Amino acid sequence: MQQKFFYKIFFFVFYFFAINLYSQDLKNDSLQTKKTLQLFLNEDSLVTSITANQDTIFYKQKSVLGATLSSMILPGTGQVYNGAYWKAPVIWGFAAYFGNIVIQQNQLYKQHRDIYSASILKFPPYGDADEKRYRDFYHNQRDQFGWYLFVTYFINVLDAYVDSNLSSFEVNPDLNSQSLKFTLKVKLP
């Protein structure tokens, strides 16, 4: 008997609090509204009025340190953390392409370096000029694509940092609602 009574009380309290919590309206919550100062240009006078924005929604800001560090450790994870899922495969694609080219150019550089070193013994003192030119070309290409790989990594980290900082930035689709409009007429000769 006492258990049935306990269950009825528990159900009643739970039901009462659940309805009470669910019925709160977040749009009219005083914590989410902020007062703004609006300036209206009215012919010769400047009229000010204080209004409360009921449309303001506060978003939780992403962790800047978390996005940046995750992007430093594994490129692309900062973009996934920030919700920009389409950027991660782009970063991975560029990194794979530039990394592959660096590896290929390094192998060709080593191959032509060894051939040129052997040609110095055959054709002293300068060796084969073509092999020297190939060696220098592949060396420069390897270094150039190494820089491209580094720039891809740097842009990845920078994008994760900026995107996490701007995660709580609200973009209002109605840009003209609270802006001052000025008309400037210029007569050209």
Coordinates of N, CA and C in Angstrom, one line a residue:
M1 N 0.8 -1.2 0.0 CA 0.0 0.0 0.0 C 0.9 1.3 0.0
Q2 N 1.9 1.2 0.8 CA 2.8 2.4 0.9 C 3.5 2.6 -0.4
Q3 N 3.9 1.5 -1.1 CA 4.6 1.6 -2.4 C 3.7 2.2 -3.4
K4 N 2.4 1.9 -3.5 CA 1.5 2.5 -4.5 C 1.4 4.0 -4.2
F5 N 1.3 4.3 -2.9 CA 1.2 5.7 -2.6 C 2.5 6.5 -3.0
F6 N 3.6 5.8 -2.7 CA 4.9 6.4 -3.0 C 5.0 6.6 -4.5
Y7 N 4.6 5.6 -5.3 CA 4.7 5.7 -6.8 C 3.8 6.8 -7.3
K8 N 2.6 6.9 -6.7 CA 1.7 8.0 -7.1 C 2.2 9.4 -6.8
I9 N 2.8 9.6 -5.7 CA 3.4 10.9 -5.3 C 4.6 11.1 -6.3
F10 N 5.5 10.1 -6.5 CA 6.6 10.3 -7.4 C 6.1 10.7 -8.8
F11 N 5.1 10.0 -9.3 CA 4.6 10.2 -10.6 C 4.1 11.7 -10.7
F12 N 3.3 12.1 -9.7 CA 2.7 13.4 -9.7 C 3.8 14.5 -9.6
V13 N 4.8 14.3 -8.8 CA 5.9 15.3 -8.7 C 6.7 15.4 -10.0
F14 N 7.0 14.2 -10.5 CA 7.8 14.2 -11.7 C 7.0 14.8 -12.9
Y15 N 5.7 14.5 -13.0 CA 4.8 15.0 -14.0 C 4.7 16.5 -13.9
F16 N 4.5 17.0 -12.7 CA 4.4 18.4 -12.4 C 5.6 19.2 -12.8
F17 N 6.8 18.7 -12.4 CA 8.0 19.4 -12.7 C 8.4 19.3 -14.2
A18 N 8.1 18.2 -14.8 CA 8.4 18.0 -16.2 C 7.6 19.0 -17.1
I19 N 6.3 19.2 -16.7 CA 5.4 20.1 -17.5 C 5.9 21.5 -17.2
N20 N 6.3 21.8 -16.0 CA 6.8 23.1 -15.6 C 8.1 23.5 -16.3
L21 N 9.0 22.6 -16.5 CA 10.2 22.8 -17.1 C 10.0 22.9 -18.7
Y22 N 9.1 22.1 -19.2 CA 8.9 22.1 -20.6 C 8.2 23.4 -21.1
S23 N 7.4 24.0 -20.2 CA 6.6 25.2 -20.6 C 7.4 26.5 -20.7
Q24 N 8.6 26.5 -20.3 CA 9.4 27.7 -20.4 C 9.7 28.1 -21.8
D25 N 9.5 29.4 -22.1 CA 9.7 29.9 -23.4 C 11.1 30.5 -23.5
L26 N 12.0 29.9 -24.3 CA 13.3 30.4 -24.3 C 13.5 31.8 -25.0
K27 N 12.5 32.1 -25.9 CA 12.7 33.3 -26.7 C 12.4 34.6 -25.8
N28 N 11.6 34.4 -24.8 CA 11.3 35.6 -23.9 C 12.1 35.5 -22.6
D29 N 13.1 34.7 -22.5 CA 14.0 34.6 -21.4 C 14.8 35.9 -21.2
S30 N 14.8 36.4 -20.0 CA 15.5 37.7 -19.8 C 17.0 37.6 -20.0
L31 N 17.5 36.4 -19.9 CA 19.0 36.2 -20.0 C 19.4 36.3 -21.5
Q32 N 18.4 36.0 -22.4 CA 18.8 35.9 -23.8 C 18.5 37.2 -24.5
T33 N 17.7 38.1 -23.9 CA 17.4 39.4 -24.6 C 18.5 40.4 -24.1
K34 N 18.8 41.3 -25.0 CA 19.8 42.3 -24.7 C 19.2 43.6 -25.3
K35 N 19.5 44.7 -24.6 CA 19.0 46.0 -25.0 C 20.1 46.6 -26.0
T36 N 19.6 47.1 -27.1 CA 20.5 47.8 -28.0 C 20.0 49.2 -28.2
L37 N 21.0 50.0 -28.5 CA 20.7 51.4 -28.8 C 20.6 51.6 -30.3
Q38 N 19.5 52.0 -30.8 CA 19.3 52.2 -32.2 C 19.3 53.7 -32.5
L39 N 19.9 54.1 -33.6 CA 19.9 55.5 -34.0 C 19.2 55.6 -35.3
F40 N 18.3 56.5 -35.4 CA 17.5 56.7 -36.6 C 17.7 58.1 -37.1
L41 N 18.0 58.3 -38.3 CA 18.2 59.5 -38.9 C 16.9 60.1 -39.4
N42 N 16.5 61.2 -38.9 CA 15.2 61.8 -39.2 C 15.4 63.2 -39.7
E43 N 15.5 63.4 -41.0 CA 15.8 64.7 -41.6 C 16.9 65.4 -40.9
D44 N 16.7 66.4 -40.0 CA 17.7 67.2 -39.4 C 18.1 66.8 -38.0
S45 N 17.3 65.9 -37.4 CA 17.6 65.5 -36.0 C 17.9 64.0 -35.9
L46 N 18.7 63.7 -34.9 CA 19.1 62.4 -34.6 C 18.3 61.9 -33.4
V47 N 17.4 60.9 -33.6 CA 16.5 60.4 -32.6 C 17.1 59.1 -32.2
T48 N 17.2 58.9 -30.8 CA 17.6 57.6 -30.3 C 16.5 56.9 -29.6
S49 N 16.5 55.6 -29.6 CA 15.6 54.9 -28.8 C 16.2 53.6 -28.4
I50 N 15.8 53.1 -27.2 CA 16.4 51.9 -26.7 C 15.3 50.8 -26.9
T51 N 15.7 49.7 -27.6 CA 14.7 48.6 -27.8 C 15.4 47.3 -27.4
A52 N 14.5 46.3 -27.1 CA 15.0 45.0 -26.7 C 14.9 44.1 -27.9
N53 N 16.0 43.4 -28.2 CA 15.9 42.4 -29.3 C 15.3 41.1 -28.8
Q54 N 14.3 40.7 -29.3 CA 13.7 39.4 -28.9 C 14.2 38.3 -29.8
D55 N 14.9 38.6 -30.8 CA 15.4 37.6 -31.8 C 16.8 37.0 -31.4
T56 N 17.4 37.6 -30.4 CA 18.8 37.3 -30.1 C 18.9 35.9 -29.5
I57 N 19.8 35.1 -30.2 CA 20.0 33.7 -29.7 C 21.5 33.6 -29.4
F58 N 21.8 33.1 -28.3 CA 23.2 32.9 -27.9 C 23.6 31.5 -28.2
Y59 N 24.7 31.4 -28.9 CA 25.3 30.0 -29.2 C 26.5 29.8 -28.3
K60 N 26.7 28.6 -27.9 CA 27.8 28.2 -27.2 C 29.1 28.3 -28.1
Q61 N 30.1 29.0 -27.6 CA 31.3 29.1 -28.4 C 32.1 27.9 -28.4
K62 N 32.7 27.5 -29.5 CA 33.5 26.3 -29.6 C 34.9 26.6 -28.9
S63 N 35.5 25.6 -28.4 CA 36.8 25.7 -27.7 C 37.9 26.0 -28.8
V64 N 38.5 27.2 -28.7 CA 39.5 27.6 -29.6 C 40.7 26.8 -29.5
L65 N 41.1 26.5 -28.3 CA 42.3 25.7 -28.0 C 42.1 24.3 -28.5
G66 N 40.9 23.7 -28.2 CA 40.6 22.4 -28.7 C 40.6 22.2 -30.2
A67 N 40.0 23.2 -30.9 CA 40.0 23.1 -32.4 C 41.4 23.3 -32.9
T68 N 42.2 24.2 -32.4 CA 43.5 24.5 -32.9 C 44.5 23.3 -32.6
L69 N 44.5 22.8 -31.4 CA 45.4 21.6 -31.1 C 45.0 20.4 -31.9
S70 N 43.7 20.1 -32.0 CA 43.3 18.9 -32.7 C 43.7 19.0 -34.2
S71 N 43.6 20.3 -34.7 CA 44.0 20.5 -36.1 C 45.5 20.4 -36.3
M72 N 46.3 20.7 -35.2 CA 47.7 20.6 -35.3 C 48.2 19.1 -35.2
I73 N 47.5 18.4 -34.4 CA 47.8 17.0 -34.2 C 47.5 16.2 -35.5
L74 N 46.2 16.3 -35.9 CA 45.7 15.6 -37.1 C 45.0 16.6 -38.0
P75 N 45.6 17.0 -39.1 CA 45.0 18.0 -39.9 C 43.6 17.6 -40.4
G76 N 42.7 18.6 -40.3 CA 41.3 18.3 -40.7 C 40.4 18.1 -39.5
T77 N 40.9 17.6 -38.3 CA 40.0 17.3 -37.2 C 39.5 18.6 -36.6
G78 N 40.2 19.7 -36.7 CA 39.7 21.0 -36.2 C 38.5 21.4 -37.0
Q79 N 38.5 21.2 -38.3 CA 37.3 21.6 -39.1 C 36.1 20.7 -38.8
V80 N 36.4 19.4 -38.5 CA 35.3 18.5 -38.2 C 34.7 18.9 -36.8
Y81 N 35.6 19.3 -35.9 CA 35.1 19.8 -34.6 C 34.2 21.0 -34.7
N82 N 34.6 21.9 -35.6 CA 33.9 23.1 -35.8 C 32.6 23.0 -36.7
G83 N 32.4 21.8 -37.2 CA 31.2 21.5 -38.0 C 31.3 21.8 -39.5
A84 N 32.5 22.1 -39.9 CA 32.8 22.4 -41.4 C 33.3 21.1 -41.9
Y85 N 32.4 20.1 -42.1 CA 32.8 18.8 -42.5 C 33.4 18.7 -43.9
W86 N 33.0 19.6 -44.8 CA 33.4 19.5 -46.2 C 34.9 19.9 -46.3
K87 N 35.4 20.7 -45.3 CA 36.8 21.1 -45.4 C 37.8 20.1 -45.2
A88 N 37.5 19.1 -44.3 CA 38.4 18.1 -43.9 C 38.9 17.3 -45.1
P89 N 38.1 16.7 -46.0 CA 38.6 16.0 -47.2 C 39.4 16.9 -48.1
V90 N 39.1 18.1 -48.2 CA 39.9 19.0 -49.1 C 41.3 19.2 -48.5
I91 N 41.4 19.3 -47.2 CA 42.7 19.4 -46.6 C 43.5 18.1 -46.7
W92 N 42.8 17.0 -46.5 CA 43.4 15.7 -46.6 C 43.9 15.5 -48.1
G93 N 43.1 15.9 -49.0 CA 43.5 15.7 -50.4 C 44.7 16.5 -50.8
F94 N 44.7 17.8 -50.4 CA 45.9 18.6 -50.7 C 47.1 18.1 -50.0
A95 N 47.0 17.7 -48.7 CA 48.1 17.2 -48.0 C 48.7 15.9 -48.6
A96 N 47.7 15.0 -49.1 CA 48.2 13.7 -49.7 C 48.8 14.0 -51.0
Y97 N 48.3 14.9 -51.8 CA 48.9 15.2 -53.1 C 50.3 15.8 -52.9
F98 N 50.4 16.9 -52.1 CA 51.7 17.5 -51.9 C 52.7 16.6 -51.3
G99 N 52.3 15.8 -50.3 CA 53.2 14.8 -49.7 C 53.7 13.8 -50.7
N100 N 52.8 13.3 -51.5 CA 53.2 12.3 -52.6 C 54.2 12.9 -53.5
I101 N 53.9 14.1 -53.9 CA 54.9 14.8 -54.9 C 56.2 15.0 -54.2
V102 N 56.3 15.4 -52.9 CA 57.5 15.5 -52.2 C 58.3 14.2 -52.2
I103 N 57.6 13.1 -51.9 CA 58.3 11.8 -51.8 C 58.8 11.4 -53.2
Q104 N 58.0 11.6 -54.3 CA 58.5 11.3 -55.6 C 59.7 12.1 -56.0
Q105 N 59.6 13.4 -55.8 CA 60.7 14.3 -56.2 C 62.0 14.0 -55.4
N106 N 61.8 13.6 -54.1 CA 63.0 13.2 -53.3 C 63.6 12.0 -53.9
Q107 N 62.8 11.0 -54.3 CA 63.4 9.8 -54.9 C 64.1 10.1 -56.2
L108 N 63.5 10.9 -57.0 CA 64.2 11.2 -58.3 C 65.5 12.1 -58.0
Y109 N 65.4 12.9 -57.0 CA 66.6 13.7 -56.7 C 67.7 12.8 -56.2
K110 N 67.4 11.8 -55.4 CA 68.5 10.9 -54.9 C 69.0 10.1 -56.1
Q111 N 68.2 9.7 -57.0 CA 68.6 8.9 -58.1 C 69.5 9.7 -59.0
H112 N 69.2 10.9 -59.3 CA 70.0 11.7 -60.2 C 71.3 12.3 -59.5
R113 N 71.2 12.4 -58.2 CA 72.4 12.8 -57.4 C 73.4 11.7 -57.5
D114 N 73.0 10.4 -57.3 CA 73.9 9.3 -57.4 C 74.5 9.2 -58.8
I115 N 73.7 9.3 -59.8 CA 74.2 9.2 -61.2 C 75.2 10.3 -61.4
Y116 N 74.9 11.5 -61.0 CA 75.8 12.7 -61.2 C 77.1 12.4 -60.4
S117 N 77.0 11.9 -59.2 CA 78.3 11.6 -58.5 C 79.1 10.6 -59.2
A118 N 78.5 9.6 -59.8 CA 79.2 8.6 -60.5 C 79.8 9.2 -61.8
S119 N 79.1 10.2 -62.4 CA 79.6 10.8 -63.7 C 80.8 11.7 -63.4
I120 N 81.0 12.2 -62.2 CA 82.2 13.0 -61.9 C 83.4 12.2 -62.1
L121 N 83.4 10.9 -61.8 CA 84.5 10.0 -61.9 C 84.8 9.7 -63.4
K122 N 83.7 9.7 -64.2 CA 83.9 9.4 -65.6 C 84.3 10.6 -66.4
F123 N 83.8 11.8 -66.0 CA 84.1 13.0 -66.8 C 84.6 14.1 -65.8
P124 N 85.8 13.9 -65.3 CA 86.3 14.9 -64.3 C 86.5 16.3 -65.0
P125 N 86.5 17.4 -64.4 CA 86.1 17.7 -63.0 C 84.7 18.0 -62.8
Y126 N 83.9 18.2 -64.0 CA 82.5 18.7 -63.8 C 81.4 17.6 -63.9
G127 N 81.7 16.5 -64.4 CA 80.7 15.5 -64.6 C 79.7 15.7 -65.7
D128 N 78.6 15.0 -65.8 CA 77.6 15.1 -66.8 C 76.7 16.3 -66.5
A129 N 76.7 17.3 -67.4 CA 75.9 18.5 -67.2 C 74.4 18.2 -67.1
D130 N 73.9 17.3 -68.0 CA 72.5 17.0 -67.9 C 72.1 16.4 -66.6
E131 N 72.9 15.5 -66.1 CA 72.5 14.9 -64.8 C 72.6 15.9 -63.6
K132 N 73.5 16.9 -63.8 CA 73.5 18.0 -62.7 C 72.3 18.8 -62.8
R133 N 71.8 19.1 -64.1 CA 70.6 19.9 -64.3 C 69.4 19.1 -63.7
Y134 N 69.3 17.8 -64.0 CA 68.2 17.0 -63.4 C 68.2 17.0 -61.9
R135 N 69.4 16.8 -61.4 CA 69.6 16.8 -59.9 C 69.1 18.1 -59.3
D136 N 69.5 19.2 -59.8 CA 69.1 20.5 -59.3 C 67.6 20.7 -59.5
F137 N 67.0 20.3 -60.6 CA 65.6 20.5 -60.9 C 64.8 19.7 -59.9
Y138 N 65.1 18.4 -59.6 CA 64.3 17.6 -58.7 C 64.5 18.1 -57.3
H139 N 65.7 18.6 -57.0 CA 65.9 19.2 -55.6 C 65.0 20.4 -55.4
N140 N 65.0 21.3 -56.4 CA 64.1 22.5 -56.3 C 62.6 22.1 -56.2
Q141 N 62.2 21.1 -57.0 CA 60.8 20.7 -57.0 C 60.4 20.1 -55.7
R142 N 61.3 19.3 -55.1 CA 61.1 18.7 -53.8 C 60.9 19.8 -52.7
D143 N 61.8 20.8 -52.7 CA 61.7 21.9 -51.8 C 60.4 22.7 -52.0
Q144 N 60.1 23.0 -53.2 CA 58.9 23.8 -53.5 C 57.6 23.1 -53.1
F145 N 57.5 21.8 -53.3 CA 56.3 21.1 -52.9 C 56.3 20.9 -51.4
G146 N 57.5 20.9 -50.8 CA 57.5 20.8 -49.3 C 57.0 22.1 -48.7
W147 N 57.3 23.2 -49.3 CA 56.7 24.5 -48.9 C 55.1 24.5 -49.1
Y148 N 54.7 23.9 -50.2 CA 53.2 23.9 -50.4 C 52.6 23.0 -49.3
L149 N 53.2 21.9 -48.9 CA 52.7 21.1 -47.9 C 52.6 21.8 -46.6
F150 N 53.7 22.6 -46.2 CA 53.7 23.4 -45.0 C 52.6 24.5 -45.0
V151 N 52.4 25.1 -46.2 CA 51.4 26.2 -46.3 C 50.0 25.5 -46.1
T152 N 49.8 24.3 -46.6 CA 48.5 23.6 -46.4 C 48.3 23.3 -45.0
Y153 N 49.3 22.9 -44.3 CA 49.2 22.6 -42.8 C 48.9 23.9 -42.1
F154 N 49.6 25.0 -42.4 CA 49.4 26.3 -41.7 C 48.0 26.8 -41.9
I155 N 47.5 26.7 -43.2 CA 46.1 27.2 -43.5 C 45.1 26.3 -42.7
N156 N 45.4 25.0 -42.6 CA 44.5 24.2 -41.9 C 44.4 24.6 -40.4
V157 N 45.5 24.9 -39.8 CA 45.5 25.3 -38.4 C 44.8 26.7 -38.2
L158 N 45.2 27.6 -39.1 CA 44.6 28.9 -39.1 C 43.1 28.9 -39.3
D159 N 42.6 28.1 -40.2 CA 41.2 28.0 -40.5 C 40.4 27.4 -39.3
A160 N 41.0 26.4 -38.6 CA 40.4 25.9 -37.4 C 40.3 26.9 -36.3
Y161 N 41.3 27.7 -36.2 CA 41.4 28.7 -35.1 C 40.3 29.8 -35.4
V162 N 40.3 30.3 -36.6 CA 39.3 31.4 -37.0 C 37.9 30.9 -36.9
D163 N 37.6 29.7 -37.4 CA 36.3 29.1 -37.5 C 35.8 28.9 -36.0
S164 N 36.6 28.5 -35.1 CA 36.1 28.3 -33.7 C 35.9 29.6 -33.1
N165 N 36.7 30.6 -33.4 CA 36.4 32.0 -32.8 C 35.1 32.6 -33.4
L166 N 34.8 32.3 -34.6 CA 33.5 32.8 -35.2 C 32.3 31.9 -35.1
S167 N 32.4 30.9 -34.3 CA 31.3 29.9 -34.2 C 30.1 30.6 -33.5
S168 N 30.3 31.6 -32.7 CA 29.1 32.2 -32.0 C 28.7 33.5 -32.7
F169 N 29.3 33.8 -33.8 CA 29.0 35.0 -34.6 C 27.6 34.8 -35.3
E170 N 26.7 35.7 -35.0 CA 25.4 35.6 -35.5 C 25.3 36.4 -36.8
V171 N 24.8 35.8 -37.9 CA 24.6 36.5 -39.1 C 23.1 36.7 -39.3
N172 N 22.7 37.9 -39.3 CA 21.3 38.2 -39.5 C 21.0 38.3 -41.0
P173 N 20.0 37.6 -41.5 CA 19.7 37.7 -43.0 C 19.2 39.0 -43.4
D174 N 18.6 39.8 -42.5 CA 18.0 41.1 -42.8 C 19.0 42.1 -42.4
L175 N 20.0 42.4 -43.3 CA 21.0 43.4 -43.0 C 20.6 44.8 -42.9
N176 N 19.5 45.2 -43.5 CA 19.1 46.6 -43.5 C 18.1 46.9 -42.4
S177 N 17.8 46.0 -41.5 CA 16.8 46.3 -40.5 C 17.2 47.3 -39.5
Q178 N 18.5 47.4 -39.1 CA 18.9 48.3 -38.1 C 20.1 49.2 -38.5
S179 N 20.2 49.4 -39.8 CA 21.4 50.2 -40.2 C 20.9 51.6 -40.7
L180 N 21.8 52.5 -40.6 CA 21.5 53.9 -41.1 C 21.7 53.9 -42.6
K181 N 20.9 54.6 -43.3 CA 21.0 54.7 -44.8 C 21.4 56.1 -45.1
F182 N 22.4 56.3 -45.8 CA 22.9 57.6 -46.3 C 22.9 57.6 -47.8
T183 N 22.5 58.7 -48.4 CA 22.5 58.9 -49.8 C 23.5 60.0 -50.2
L184 N 24.4 59.7 -51.0 CA 25.3 60.6 -51.5 C 25.2 60.8 -53.0
K185 N 24.9 62.0 -53.4 CA 24.7 62.3 -54.8 C 25.9 63.1 -55.3
V186 N 26.5 62.6 -56.3 CA 27.7 63.2 -56.9 C 27.5 63.5 -58.4
K187 N 27.7 64.7 -58.8 CA 27.5 65.0 -60.2 C 28.9 64.9 -60.9
L188 N 28.9 64.1 -61.9 CA 30.2 64.0 -62.6 C 30.1 64.9 -63.9
P189 N 31.2 65.5 -64.3 CA 31.2 66.4 -65.4 C 31.1 65.6 -66.7

